[in-house]
Coordinates of C-alpha atoms in Angstrom, one line a residue:
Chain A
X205 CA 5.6 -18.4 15.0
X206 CA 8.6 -20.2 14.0
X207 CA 9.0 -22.0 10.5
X208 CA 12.1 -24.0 9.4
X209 CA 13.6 -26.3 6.4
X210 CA 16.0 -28.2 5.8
X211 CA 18.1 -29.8 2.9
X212 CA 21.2 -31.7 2.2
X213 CA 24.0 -29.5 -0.3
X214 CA 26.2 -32.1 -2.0
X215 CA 29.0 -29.2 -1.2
X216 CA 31.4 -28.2 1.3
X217 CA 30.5 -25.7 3.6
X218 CA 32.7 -23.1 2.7
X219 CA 31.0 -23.2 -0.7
X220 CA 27.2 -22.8 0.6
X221 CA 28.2 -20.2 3.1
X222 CA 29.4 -18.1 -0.2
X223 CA 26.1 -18.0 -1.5
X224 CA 24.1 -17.8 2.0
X225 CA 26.4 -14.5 2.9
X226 CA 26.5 -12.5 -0.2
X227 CA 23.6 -10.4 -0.6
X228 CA 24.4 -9.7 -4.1
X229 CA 23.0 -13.5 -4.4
X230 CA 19.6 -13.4 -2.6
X231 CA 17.0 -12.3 -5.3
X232 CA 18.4 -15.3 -7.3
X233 CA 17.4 -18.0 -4.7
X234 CA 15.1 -16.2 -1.8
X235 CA 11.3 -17.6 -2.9
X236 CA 9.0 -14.6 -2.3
X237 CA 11.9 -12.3 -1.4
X238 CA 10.9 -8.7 -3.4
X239 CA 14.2 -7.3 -1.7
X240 CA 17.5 -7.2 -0.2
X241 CA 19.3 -4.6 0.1
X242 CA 22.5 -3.4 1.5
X243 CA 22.2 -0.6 3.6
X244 CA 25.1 -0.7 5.8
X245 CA 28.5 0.3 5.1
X246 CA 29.7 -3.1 5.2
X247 CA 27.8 -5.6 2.9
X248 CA 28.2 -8.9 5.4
X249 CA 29.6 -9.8 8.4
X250 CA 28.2 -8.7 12.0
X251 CA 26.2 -5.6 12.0
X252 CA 25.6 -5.3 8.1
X253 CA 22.0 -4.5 8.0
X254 CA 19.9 -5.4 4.7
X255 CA 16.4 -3.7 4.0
X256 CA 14.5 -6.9 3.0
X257 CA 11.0 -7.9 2.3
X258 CA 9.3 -11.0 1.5
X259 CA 5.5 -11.5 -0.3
X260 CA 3.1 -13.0 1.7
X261 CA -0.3 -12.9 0.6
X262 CA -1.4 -9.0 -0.2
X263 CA 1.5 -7.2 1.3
X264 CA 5.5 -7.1 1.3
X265 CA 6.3 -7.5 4.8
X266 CA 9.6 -7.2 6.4
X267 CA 11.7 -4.0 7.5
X268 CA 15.3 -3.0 8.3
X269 CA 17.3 -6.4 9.7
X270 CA 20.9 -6.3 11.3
X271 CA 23.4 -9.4 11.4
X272 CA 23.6 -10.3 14.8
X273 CA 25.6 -13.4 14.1
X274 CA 28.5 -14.1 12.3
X275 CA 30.5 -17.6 12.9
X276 CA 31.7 -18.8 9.7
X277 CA 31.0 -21.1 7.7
X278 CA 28.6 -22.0 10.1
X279 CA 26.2 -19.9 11.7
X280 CA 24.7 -16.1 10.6
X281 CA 21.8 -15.0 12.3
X282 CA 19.9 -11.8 12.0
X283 CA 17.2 -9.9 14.1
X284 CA 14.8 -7.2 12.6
X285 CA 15.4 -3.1 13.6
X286 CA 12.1 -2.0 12.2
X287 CA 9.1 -3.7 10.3
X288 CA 7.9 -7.0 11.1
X289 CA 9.3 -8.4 14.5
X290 CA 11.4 -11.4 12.9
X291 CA 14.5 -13.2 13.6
X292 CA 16.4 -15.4 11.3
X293 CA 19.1 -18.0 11.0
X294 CA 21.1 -19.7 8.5
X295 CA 22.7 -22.8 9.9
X296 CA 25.4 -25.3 8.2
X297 CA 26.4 -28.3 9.6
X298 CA 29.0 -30.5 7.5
X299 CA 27.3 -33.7 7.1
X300 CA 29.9 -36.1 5.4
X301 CA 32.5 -35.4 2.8
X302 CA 31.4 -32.4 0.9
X303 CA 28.2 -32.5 2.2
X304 CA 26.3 -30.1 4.1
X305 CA 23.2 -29.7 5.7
X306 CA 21.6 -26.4 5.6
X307 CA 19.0 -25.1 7.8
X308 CA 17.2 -22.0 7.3
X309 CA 14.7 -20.2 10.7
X310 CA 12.6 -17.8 10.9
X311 CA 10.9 -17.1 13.8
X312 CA 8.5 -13.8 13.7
X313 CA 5.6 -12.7 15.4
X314 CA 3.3 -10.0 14.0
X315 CA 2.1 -6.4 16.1
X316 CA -1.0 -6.2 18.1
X317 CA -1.2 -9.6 20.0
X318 CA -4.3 -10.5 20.3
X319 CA -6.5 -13.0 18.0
X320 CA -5.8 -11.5 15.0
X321 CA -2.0 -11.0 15.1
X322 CA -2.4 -15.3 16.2
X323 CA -4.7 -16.3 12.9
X324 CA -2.6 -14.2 11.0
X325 CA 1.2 -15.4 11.8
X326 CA -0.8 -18.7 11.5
X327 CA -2.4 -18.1 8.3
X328 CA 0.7 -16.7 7.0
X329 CA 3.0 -19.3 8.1
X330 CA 2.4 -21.9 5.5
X331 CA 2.9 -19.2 2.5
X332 CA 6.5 -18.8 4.8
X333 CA 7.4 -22.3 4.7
X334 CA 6.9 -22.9 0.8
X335 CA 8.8 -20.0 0.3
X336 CA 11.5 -21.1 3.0
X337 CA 11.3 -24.5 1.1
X338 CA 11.2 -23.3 -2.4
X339 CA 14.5 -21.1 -1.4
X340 CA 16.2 -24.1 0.0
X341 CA 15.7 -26.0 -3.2
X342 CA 17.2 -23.2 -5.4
X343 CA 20.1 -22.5 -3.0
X344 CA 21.1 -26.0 -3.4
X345 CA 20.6 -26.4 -7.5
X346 CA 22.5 -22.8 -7.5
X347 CA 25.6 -24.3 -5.2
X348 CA 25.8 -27.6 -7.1
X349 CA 25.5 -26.5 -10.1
X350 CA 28.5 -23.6 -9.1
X351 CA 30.5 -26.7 -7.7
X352 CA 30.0 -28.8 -11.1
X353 CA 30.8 -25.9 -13.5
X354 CA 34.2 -25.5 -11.1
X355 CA 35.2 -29.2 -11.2
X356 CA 34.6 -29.1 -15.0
X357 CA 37.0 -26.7 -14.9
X358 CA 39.3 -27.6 -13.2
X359 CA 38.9 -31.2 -15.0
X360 CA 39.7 -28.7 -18.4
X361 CA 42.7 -27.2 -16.9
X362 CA 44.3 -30.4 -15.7
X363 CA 43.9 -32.1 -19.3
X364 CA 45.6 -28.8 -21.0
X365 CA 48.2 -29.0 -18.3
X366 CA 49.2 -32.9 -18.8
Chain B
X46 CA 10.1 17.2 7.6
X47 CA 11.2 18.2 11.0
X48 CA 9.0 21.4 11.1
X49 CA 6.4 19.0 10.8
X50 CA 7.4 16.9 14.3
X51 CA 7.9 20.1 15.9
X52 CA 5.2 22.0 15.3
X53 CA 2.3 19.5 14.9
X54 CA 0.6 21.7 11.6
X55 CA -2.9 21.8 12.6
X56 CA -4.6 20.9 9.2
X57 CA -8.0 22.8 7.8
X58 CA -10.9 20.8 8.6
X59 CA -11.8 20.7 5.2
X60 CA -15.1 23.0 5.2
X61 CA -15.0 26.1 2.9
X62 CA -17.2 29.3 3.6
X63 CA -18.7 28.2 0.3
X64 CA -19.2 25.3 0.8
X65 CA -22.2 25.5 3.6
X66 CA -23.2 28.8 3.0
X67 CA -21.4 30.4 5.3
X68 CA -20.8 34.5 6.5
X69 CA -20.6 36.4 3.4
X70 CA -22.3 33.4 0.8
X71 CA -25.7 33.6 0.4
X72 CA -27.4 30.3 0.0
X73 CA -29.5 31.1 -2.9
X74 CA -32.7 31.2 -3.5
X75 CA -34.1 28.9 -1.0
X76 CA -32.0 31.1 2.0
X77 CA -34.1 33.8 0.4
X78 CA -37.3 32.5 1.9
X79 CA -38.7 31.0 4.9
X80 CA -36.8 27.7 4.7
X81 CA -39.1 24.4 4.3
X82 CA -38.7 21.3 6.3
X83 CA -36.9 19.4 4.2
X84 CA -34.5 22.4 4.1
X85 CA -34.3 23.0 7.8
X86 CA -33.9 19.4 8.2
X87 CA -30.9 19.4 5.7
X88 CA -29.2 22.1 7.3
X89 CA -29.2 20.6 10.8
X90 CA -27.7 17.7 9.3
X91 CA -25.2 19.6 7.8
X92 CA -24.7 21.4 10.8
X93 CA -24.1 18.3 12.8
X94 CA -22.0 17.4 9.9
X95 CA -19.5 20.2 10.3
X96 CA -19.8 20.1 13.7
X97 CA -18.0 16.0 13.8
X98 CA -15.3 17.1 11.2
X99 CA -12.3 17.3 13.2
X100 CA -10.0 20.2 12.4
X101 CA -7.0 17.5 11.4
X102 CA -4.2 16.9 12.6
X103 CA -1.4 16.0 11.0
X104 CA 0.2 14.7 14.1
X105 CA -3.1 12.5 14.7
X106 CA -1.4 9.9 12.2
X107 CA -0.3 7.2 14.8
X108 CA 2.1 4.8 13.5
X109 CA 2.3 2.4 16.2
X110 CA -1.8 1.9 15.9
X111 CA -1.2 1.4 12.5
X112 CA 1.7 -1.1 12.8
X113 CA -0.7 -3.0 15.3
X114 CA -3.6 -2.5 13.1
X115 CA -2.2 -4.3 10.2
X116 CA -2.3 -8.0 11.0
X117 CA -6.4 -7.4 10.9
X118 CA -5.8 -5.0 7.2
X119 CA -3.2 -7.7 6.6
X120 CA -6.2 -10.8 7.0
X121 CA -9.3 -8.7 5.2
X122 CA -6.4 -7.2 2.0
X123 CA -5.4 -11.1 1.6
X124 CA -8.3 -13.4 2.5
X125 CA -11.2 -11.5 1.5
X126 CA -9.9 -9.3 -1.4
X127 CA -7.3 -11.6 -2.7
X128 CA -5.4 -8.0 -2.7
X129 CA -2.4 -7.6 -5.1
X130 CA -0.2 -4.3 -5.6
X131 CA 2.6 -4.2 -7.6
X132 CA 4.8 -1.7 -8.4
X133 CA 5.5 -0.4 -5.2
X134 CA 9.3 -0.1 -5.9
X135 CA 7.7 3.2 -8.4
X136 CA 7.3 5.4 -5.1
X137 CA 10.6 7.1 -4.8
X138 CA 11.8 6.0 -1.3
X139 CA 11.9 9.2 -0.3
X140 CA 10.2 12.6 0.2
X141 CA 7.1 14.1 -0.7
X142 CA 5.2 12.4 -3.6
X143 CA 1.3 12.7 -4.6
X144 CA 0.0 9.7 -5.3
X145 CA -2.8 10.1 -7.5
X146 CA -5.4 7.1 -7.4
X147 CA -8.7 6.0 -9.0
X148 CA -11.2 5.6 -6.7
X149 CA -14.1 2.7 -6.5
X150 CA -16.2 1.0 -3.9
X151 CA -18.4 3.7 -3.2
X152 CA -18.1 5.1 0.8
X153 CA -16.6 1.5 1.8
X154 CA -13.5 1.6 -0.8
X155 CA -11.6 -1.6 -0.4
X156 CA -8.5 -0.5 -2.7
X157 CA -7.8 2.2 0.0
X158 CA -7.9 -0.2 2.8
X159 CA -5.3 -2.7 0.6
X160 CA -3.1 0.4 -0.8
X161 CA -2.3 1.6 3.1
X162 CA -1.6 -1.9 4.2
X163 CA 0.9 -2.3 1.3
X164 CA 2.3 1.5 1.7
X165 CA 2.7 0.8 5.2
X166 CA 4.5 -2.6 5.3
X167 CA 6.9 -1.8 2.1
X168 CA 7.9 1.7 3.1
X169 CA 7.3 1.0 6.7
X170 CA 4.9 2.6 9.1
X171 CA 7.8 5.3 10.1
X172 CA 7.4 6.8 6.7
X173 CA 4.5 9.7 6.6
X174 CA 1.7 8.7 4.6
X175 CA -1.7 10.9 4.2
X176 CA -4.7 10.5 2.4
X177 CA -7.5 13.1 1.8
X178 CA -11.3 11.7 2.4
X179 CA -14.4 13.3 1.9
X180 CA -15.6 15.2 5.1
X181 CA -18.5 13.2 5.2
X182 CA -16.5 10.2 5.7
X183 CA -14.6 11.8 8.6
X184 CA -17.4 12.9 10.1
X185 CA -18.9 9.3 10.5
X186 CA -18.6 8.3 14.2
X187 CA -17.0 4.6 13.2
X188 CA -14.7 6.1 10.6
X189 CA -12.7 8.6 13.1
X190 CA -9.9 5.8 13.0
X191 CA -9.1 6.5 10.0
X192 CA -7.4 10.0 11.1
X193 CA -5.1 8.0 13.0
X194 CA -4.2 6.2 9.5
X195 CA -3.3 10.0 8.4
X196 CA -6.3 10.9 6.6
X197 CA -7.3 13.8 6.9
X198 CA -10.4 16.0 5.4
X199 CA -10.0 17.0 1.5
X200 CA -9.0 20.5 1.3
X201 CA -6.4 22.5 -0.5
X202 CA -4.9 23.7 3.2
X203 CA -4.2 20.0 4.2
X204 CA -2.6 18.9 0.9
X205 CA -0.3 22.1 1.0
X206 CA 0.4 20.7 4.8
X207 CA 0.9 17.2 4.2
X208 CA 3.2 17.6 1.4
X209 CA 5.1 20.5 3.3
X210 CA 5.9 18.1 6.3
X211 CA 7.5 16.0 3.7
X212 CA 4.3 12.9 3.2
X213 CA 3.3 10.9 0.9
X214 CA -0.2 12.1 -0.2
X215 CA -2.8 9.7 -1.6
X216 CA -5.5 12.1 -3.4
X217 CA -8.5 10.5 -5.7
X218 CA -9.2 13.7 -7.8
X219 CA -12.5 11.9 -9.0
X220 CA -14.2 11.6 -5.1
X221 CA -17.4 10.9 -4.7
X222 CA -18.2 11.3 -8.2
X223 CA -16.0 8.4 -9.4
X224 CA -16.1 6.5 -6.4
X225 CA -20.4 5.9 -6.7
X226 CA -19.7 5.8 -10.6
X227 CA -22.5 3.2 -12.2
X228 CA -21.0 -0.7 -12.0
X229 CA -20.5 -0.8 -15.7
X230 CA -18.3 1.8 -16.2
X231 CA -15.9 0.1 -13.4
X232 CA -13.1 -0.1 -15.9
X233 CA -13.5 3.8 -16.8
X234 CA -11.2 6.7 -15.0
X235 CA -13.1 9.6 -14.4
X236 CA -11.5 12.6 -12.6
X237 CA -14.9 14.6 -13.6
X238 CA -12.2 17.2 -15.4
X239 CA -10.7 17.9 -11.6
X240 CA -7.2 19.6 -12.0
X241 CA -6.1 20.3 -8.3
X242 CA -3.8 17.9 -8.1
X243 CA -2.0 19.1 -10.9
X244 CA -1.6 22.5 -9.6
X245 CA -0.4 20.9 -5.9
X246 CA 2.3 18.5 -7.8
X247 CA 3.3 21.9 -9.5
X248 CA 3.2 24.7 -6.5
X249 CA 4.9 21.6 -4.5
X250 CA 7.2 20.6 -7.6
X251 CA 6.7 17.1 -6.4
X252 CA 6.5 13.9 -8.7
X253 CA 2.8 12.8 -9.2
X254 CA 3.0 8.6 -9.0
X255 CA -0.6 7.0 -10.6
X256 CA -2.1 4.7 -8.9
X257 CA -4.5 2.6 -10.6
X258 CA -6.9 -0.2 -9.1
X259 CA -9.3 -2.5 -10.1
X260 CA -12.5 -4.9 -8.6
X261 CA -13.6 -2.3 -6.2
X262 CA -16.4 -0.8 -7.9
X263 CA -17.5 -5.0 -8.6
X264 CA -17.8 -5.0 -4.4
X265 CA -21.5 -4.2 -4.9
X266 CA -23.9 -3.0 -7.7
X267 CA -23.7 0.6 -8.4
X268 CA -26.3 1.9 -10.1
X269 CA -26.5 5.7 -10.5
X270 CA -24.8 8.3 -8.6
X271 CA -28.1 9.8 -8.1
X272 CA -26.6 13.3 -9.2
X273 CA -30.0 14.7 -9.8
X274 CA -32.3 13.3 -6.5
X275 CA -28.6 14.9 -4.6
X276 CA -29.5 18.7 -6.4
X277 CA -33.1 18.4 -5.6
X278 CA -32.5 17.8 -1.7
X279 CA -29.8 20.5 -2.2
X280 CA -26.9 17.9 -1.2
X281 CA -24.3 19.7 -2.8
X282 CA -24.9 23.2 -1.0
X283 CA -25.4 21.8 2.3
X284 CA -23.0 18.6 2.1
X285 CA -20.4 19.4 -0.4
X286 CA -22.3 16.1 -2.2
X287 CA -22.5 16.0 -5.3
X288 CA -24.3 13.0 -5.4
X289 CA -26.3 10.2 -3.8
X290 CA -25.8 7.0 -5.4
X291 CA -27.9 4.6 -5.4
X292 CA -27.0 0.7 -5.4
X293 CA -27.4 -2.5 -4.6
X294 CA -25.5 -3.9 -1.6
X295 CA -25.2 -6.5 1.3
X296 CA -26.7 -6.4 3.6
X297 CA -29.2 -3.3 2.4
X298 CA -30.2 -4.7 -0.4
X299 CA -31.5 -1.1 -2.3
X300 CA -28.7 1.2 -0.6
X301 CA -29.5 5.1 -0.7
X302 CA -26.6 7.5 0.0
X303 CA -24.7 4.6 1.2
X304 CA -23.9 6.6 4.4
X305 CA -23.9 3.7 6.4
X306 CA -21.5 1.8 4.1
X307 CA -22.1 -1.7 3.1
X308 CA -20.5 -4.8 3.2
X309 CA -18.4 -5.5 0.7
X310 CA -18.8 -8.6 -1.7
X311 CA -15.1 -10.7 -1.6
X312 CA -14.2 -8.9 -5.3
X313 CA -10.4 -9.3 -6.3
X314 CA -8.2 -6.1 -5.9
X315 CA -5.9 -5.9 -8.2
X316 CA -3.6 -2.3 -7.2
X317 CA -0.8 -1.0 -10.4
X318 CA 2.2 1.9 -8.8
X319 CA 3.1 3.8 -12.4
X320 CA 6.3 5.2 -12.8
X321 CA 7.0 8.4 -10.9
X322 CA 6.1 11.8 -13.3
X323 CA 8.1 14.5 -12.6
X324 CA 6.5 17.1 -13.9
X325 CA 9.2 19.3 -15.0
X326 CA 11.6 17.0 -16.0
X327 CA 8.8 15.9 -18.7
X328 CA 7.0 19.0 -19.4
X329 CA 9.8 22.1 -19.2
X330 CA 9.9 24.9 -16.9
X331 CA 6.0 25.7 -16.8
X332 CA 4.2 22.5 -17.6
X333 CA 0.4 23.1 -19.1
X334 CA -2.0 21.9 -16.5
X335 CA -4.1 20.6 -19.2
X336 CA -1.7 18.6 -20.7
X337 CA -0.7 16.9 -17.5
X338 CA -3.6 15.9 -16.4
X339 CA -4.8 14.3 -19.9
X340 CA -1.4 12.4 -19.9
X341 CA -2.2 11.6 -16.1
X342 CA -5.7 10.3 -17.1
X343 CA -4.4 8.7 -20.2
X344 CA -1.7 6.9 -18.5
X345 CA -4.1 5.8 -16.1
X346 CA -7.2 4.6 -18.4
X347 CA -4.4 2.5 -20.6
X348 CA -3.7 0.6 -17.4
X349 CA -6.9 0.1 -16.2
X350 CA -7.7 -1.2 -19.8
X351 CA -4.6 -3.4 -19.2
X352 CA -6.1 -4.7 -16.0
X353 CA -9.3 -5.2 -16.8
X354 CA -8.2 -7.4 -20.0
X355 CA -6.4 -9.8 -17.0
X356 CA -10.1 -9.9 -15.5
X357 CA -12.1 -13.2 -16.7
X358 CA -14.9 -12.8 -14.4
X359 CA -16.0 -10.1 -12.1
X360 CA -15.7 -10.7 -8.5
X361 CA -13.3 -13.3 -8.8
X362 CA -10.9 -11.7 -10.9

């Protein structure tokens, strides 16, 4: 099952990737995301691997997931170790001046094919996309209001300095 | 830990001489005499009983059957039960640990089924996880799955084994006298003064983590545990049971003994993780059994009091 949204940052690039790559950042914006946790020496970049779960409906599924994909500001994929087979994508696309389009993916498939591993990825997929949705929503009220508070300041330094 | 994978402990099946008269016990009064019908009818079935218990294995647990398994746990804990657990971030991430749970929903007990599918998917299926059962319940030819969910048949022998290979134990000190418990005291924890779990956490100095649930005695209507029609057949000599409860469930409608199981109506599960206790740490050096398990059982009743004041109407929570 693959579930996917979409939304328009009025931010650069650079700026959304901050928030997208630090894991430090996740709980604040993730929808439904109970944990994320470092458990790599390295905190980001490729082969940082996060322990992560997500609440859908009675359980917290997820597992162990390593970065598979680094290409900044642009592109940071992961793939799951153990847990729930999943594998996930961040994707930023500049989409005029200071804009940015931000895509989040998750594609996962549950174990034990069969007809109840299908009703279930299909029966859980909706619960995915709000939270996929709801995240996307919060990452881009986080980033703009991070980009706002900066201007201001740097509105605030420029009057002091003239 | 690694003993464990290397060895593959062989866990006691959970029969003691005691417990069906065996060499050396005497059965009382009635082994005393030519046996009746009833009697030799009982102690077949008990025979047959002790016969289907499988002398456990811890290695029996299979995690890949349980990862596959839990799309179909994930569908009934979600859909039908509405399931909810929280506090799971309470179970040290590590280690041995006795979970210590109230137990409801008479021989089909829904908060178990919902508890492993939210063990399993926060710690992962790679982390050992046991839970004792009733040897009747083992013994029950559609019920042998379970072993490969790790349980494994109630016995001192198999806790000591379980916590030695480094699991996490799941134990419900009150068993089938809590678990048949009348539907009006649903909201009422009731170890029937049980203290062996006490004594593991101690000999095993491992934390004990409370688990406390709630809706799974409103899955049908209990209404006695039948402690006295259980004596009279001599249950509790030949079974180990204590009790045969008597209720009112689908699709039996009047449901004696409740050996066949039942379905379960759709009631809300509502699961609370406690803190961790460690023992020591809390009580010094040699902590009073007594004393534990009242804070245990107090600690436990104030939740379920909590919970049950978040309840507006049985069933649907």
């Amino acid at each position: 099952m693959r579930v996917a949204a979409q939304i328009d940052v009025a931010a650069p690039p650079e700026l959304v990737w901050a928030f997208v790559t630090d894991p430090t950042r996740m709980l604040h914006f993730m929808a439904g995301v109970t944990r994320w946790e470092v458990v790599s020496a390295r905190d980001r970049g490729l082969g940082a691997r996060y322990r992560t779960l997500m609440r859908v409906g009675s359980a917290e599924v997820g597992g162990l997931v390593e970065t598979v994909e680094y290409d900044e500001p642009w592109d940071m994929a992961w793939t799951s170790v153990t847990g729930i087979d999943q594998r996930g994508r961040w994707r930023l696309r500049a989409n005029g001046p200071n804009r940015t389009r931000v895509e989040l993916r998750l594609s996962y498939s549950v174990p034990g094919s069969g007809i109840a591993g299908w009703i279930t990825e299909h029966v859980a997929a909706p619960t995915v996309r709000g939270n996929l949705r709801r995240s996307l929503l919060e990452l881009r009220r986080q980033v703009e209001h991070e980009r706002a508070r900066a201007r201001a300041a740097a509105r605030r330094r420029a009057a002091h300095a003239s | 830990m690694a003993a464990a994978h290397t060895t593959r402990p062989m866990a006691h099946n959970g029969h003691r001489r005691d417990a069906f008269g065996g060499e050396g016990e005497p059965l009382g009064a009635a082994s005393q005499q030519e046996p009746g019908f009833a009697e030799r009818l009982l102690q077949a079935v008990a025979g047959r009983v002790r016969g289907r218990v499988p002398v456990a294995d811890l290695d029996e647990r299979d995690p890949d059957y349980i990862r596959e398994s839990l799309p179909r746990l994930w569908l009934l804990a979600s859909l039908w039960f509405r399931g909810e657990v929280r506090g799971l971030g309470n179970i040290p991430d590590e280690g041995p640990v006795l979970l210590v749970g109230n137990h409801s929903g008479g021989n089909v007990s829904p908060d178990t089924g919902v508890f492993i599918l939210a063990f399993s998917t926060y710690f992962g299926v790679e982390r050992r996880f046991h839970q004792l059962a009733h040897n009747l319940v083992l013994s029950m030819p559609f019920l042998g799955v379970l072993r490969k969910y790790g349980t494994v048949a109630a016995s001192p022998e198999n806790a000591d084994l379980a916590l030695r290979s480094g699991a996490a134990l799941l134990v419900y000190p009150g068993g089938d006298y809590e678990v048949h418990r009348p539907s009006w005291e649903r909201n009422r924890v009731n170890f029937a003064g049980r203290h062996g779990f006490v004594r593991l956490a101690l000999e095993h100095d491992v934390p004990i983590v409370p688990v406390v649930a709630i809706g799974g005695q409103e899955t049908a209507l209990f209404v006695s545990r039948g402690e006295g029609l259980a004596k009279l057949l001599g249950l509790d000599r030949l079974l180990r049971l204590k009790v045969l409860p008597i209720s009112l469930a689908a699709p039996w409608g009047l449901n004696v003994g409740d050996m066949l199981g039942h379905i379960p109506l759709p009631a809300k599960i509502t699961i609370e993780v406690l803190p961790a206790i460690h023992l020591r740490e809390q009580f010094g050096p040699q902590p009073p059994v007594d004393e534990v398990y009242d804070h245990v059982l107090e600690t436990m009743q104030e939740t379920l009091d909590a919970l049950a004041s978040e309840r507006r109407l049985p069933i649907l929570g």
